Amino acid sequence: MDKEVVQQKLLLLQRCIQRVKEKTPAEAEILEADFDLQDIVVLNLQRAVQISIDISTHILADTLSVPSTMAEAFLLLHREGVLSKDVAKSMSRSVGLRNVAVHEYTNLDWDVVHAVALHHLDDFIHFGEEVVSWLDAHD
């Protein structure tokens, strides 16, 4: 595993989180009415999930664990001792939002997107923190 690749992806993850924080309005109705905000928030949430998946699969490439789904990658990181059970579960659930954003964009529930943007960004922060801790312990 290339530690520098993971570190670069973690920086990209932080940027996505910051963009979502900066652009998420206080009310879901504002998000639902503003196409530019929708694009910024959803794209950065989608990127945050994808970057997290990329980090996970990069780490797993050096193990015998091969995920059969994107969501399973996070659960396998828990099994490998990289992530806590809670973080693995929350990150696994984030794949659902990514899939809807990519494949069914017109069916997005803006209340759900807004709630994720306001209340679940910490999932990505905790993911990053746990990956960094694991990297530091495996120098």
Short mmCIF file of C-alpha atoms in Angstrom, two decimals, residues 6-89:
data_model
loop_
_atom_site.label_atom_id
_atom_site.label_comp_id
_atom_site.label_asym_id
_atom_site.label_seq_id
_atom_site.Cartn_x
_atom_site.Cartn_y
_atom_site.Cartn_z
CA VAL A 6 -3.90 7.40 1.00
CA GLN A 7 -2.74 10.70 2.48
CA GLN A 8 -3.51 12.55 -0.78
CA LYS A 9 -6.96 11.00 -0.89
CA LEU A 10 -7.54 12.03 2.73
CA LEU A 11 -6.75 15.63 1.76
CA LEU A 12 -9.28 15.42 -1.06
CA LEU A 13 -11.81 14.00 1.40
CA GLN A 14 -11.26 16.95 3.73
CA ARG A 15 -11.83 19.36 0.84
CA CYS A 16 -15.13 17.69 -0.05
CA ILE A 17 -16.29 17.83 3.55
CA GLN A 18 -15.38 21.50 3.75
CA ARG A 19 -17.29 22.32 0.54
CA VAL A 20 -20.40 20.58 1.86
CA LYS A 21 -20.12 22.47 5.15
CA GLU A 22 -19.69 25.80 3.36
CA LYS A 23 -22.54 25.32 0.89
CA THR A 24 -25.24 23.51 2.83
CA PRO A 25 -28.01 25.97 3.66
CA ALA A 26 -29.75 26.02 7.01
CA GLU A 27 -33.03 24.76 5.55
CA ALA A 28 -33.73 21.83 3.22
CA GLU A 29 -36.21 23.96 1.28
CA ILE A 30 -33.43 26.32 0.25
CA LEU A 31 -31.40 23.37 -1.03
CA GLU A 32 -34.40 22.00 -2.89
CA ALA A 33 -34.93 25.33 -4.66
CA ASP A 34 -31.31 26.07 -5.61
CA PHE A 35 -29.89 23.93 -8.41
CA ASP A 36 -26.36 25.27 -7.98
CA LEU A 37 -26.32 24.39 -4.28
CA GLN A 38 -27.74 20.97 -5.09
CA ASP A 39 -24.93 20.31 -7.55
CA ILE A 40 -22.21 21.46 -5.16
CA VAL A 41 -23.55 19.58 -2.14
CA VAL A 42 -24.42 16.34 -3.91
CA LEU A 43 -21.26 16.23 -5.99
CA ASN A 44 -19.08 16.71 -2.93
CA LEU A 45 -21.02 14.16 -0.89
CA GLN A 46 -20.72 11.73 -3.77
CA ARG A 47 -17.00 12.43 -4.06
CA ALA A 48 -16.54 12.00 -0.30
CA VAL A 49 -18.10 8.55 -0.46
CA GLN A 50 -16.12 7.56 -3.55
CA ILE A 51 -12.83 8.79 -2.10
CA SER A 52 -13.55 6.83 1.07
CA ILE A 53 -14.24 3.73 -1.00
CA ASP A 54 -11.01 4.30 -2.93
CA ILE A 55 -9.03 4.60 0.31
CA SER A 56 -10.63 1.43 1.61
CA THR A 57 -9.93 -0.63 -1.48
CA HIS A 58 -6.37 0.71 -1.63
CA ILE A 59 -5.74 -0.47 1.93
CA LEU A 60 -7.50 -3.79 1.32
CA ALA A 61 -5.34 -4.47 -1.75
CA ASP A 62 -2.56 -5.53 0.64
CA THR A 63 -4.78 -8.02 2.45
CA LEU A 64 -6.60 -11.20 1.57
CA SER A 65 -9.93 -9.40 2.01
CA VAL A 66 -11.71 -8.75 -1.26
CA PRO A 67 -14.98 -6.81 -1.02
CA SER A 68 -17.84 -7.97 -3.20
CA THR A 69 -19.56 -4.57 -2.88
CA MET A 70 -18.46 -1.03 -2.18
CA ALA A 71 -20.28 -1.09 1.15
CA GLU A 72 -18.52 -4.28 2.16
CA ALA A 73 -15.11 -2.59 1.79
CA PHE A 74 -15.76 -0.61 4.97
CA LEU A 75 -16.89 -3.70 6.88
CA LEU A 76 -13.74 -5.51 5.80
CA LEU A 77 -11.65 -2.59 7.05
CA HIS A 78 -13.25 -3.16 10.44
CA ARG A 79 -12.35 -6.86 10.24
CA GLU A 80 -8.77 -5.87 9.34
CA GLY A 81 -8.58 -3.59 12.39
CA VAL A 82 -8.53 -0.31 10.48
CA LEU A 83 -11.99 0.99 11.40
CA SER A 84 -14.19 0.75 14.45
CA LYS A 85 -17.45 -1.12 14.04
CA ASP A 86 -19.53 2.07 14.25
CA VAL A 87 -17.52 3.93 11.63
CA ALA A 88 -17.51 0.91 9.33
CA LYS A 89 -21.30 0.63 9.58
#
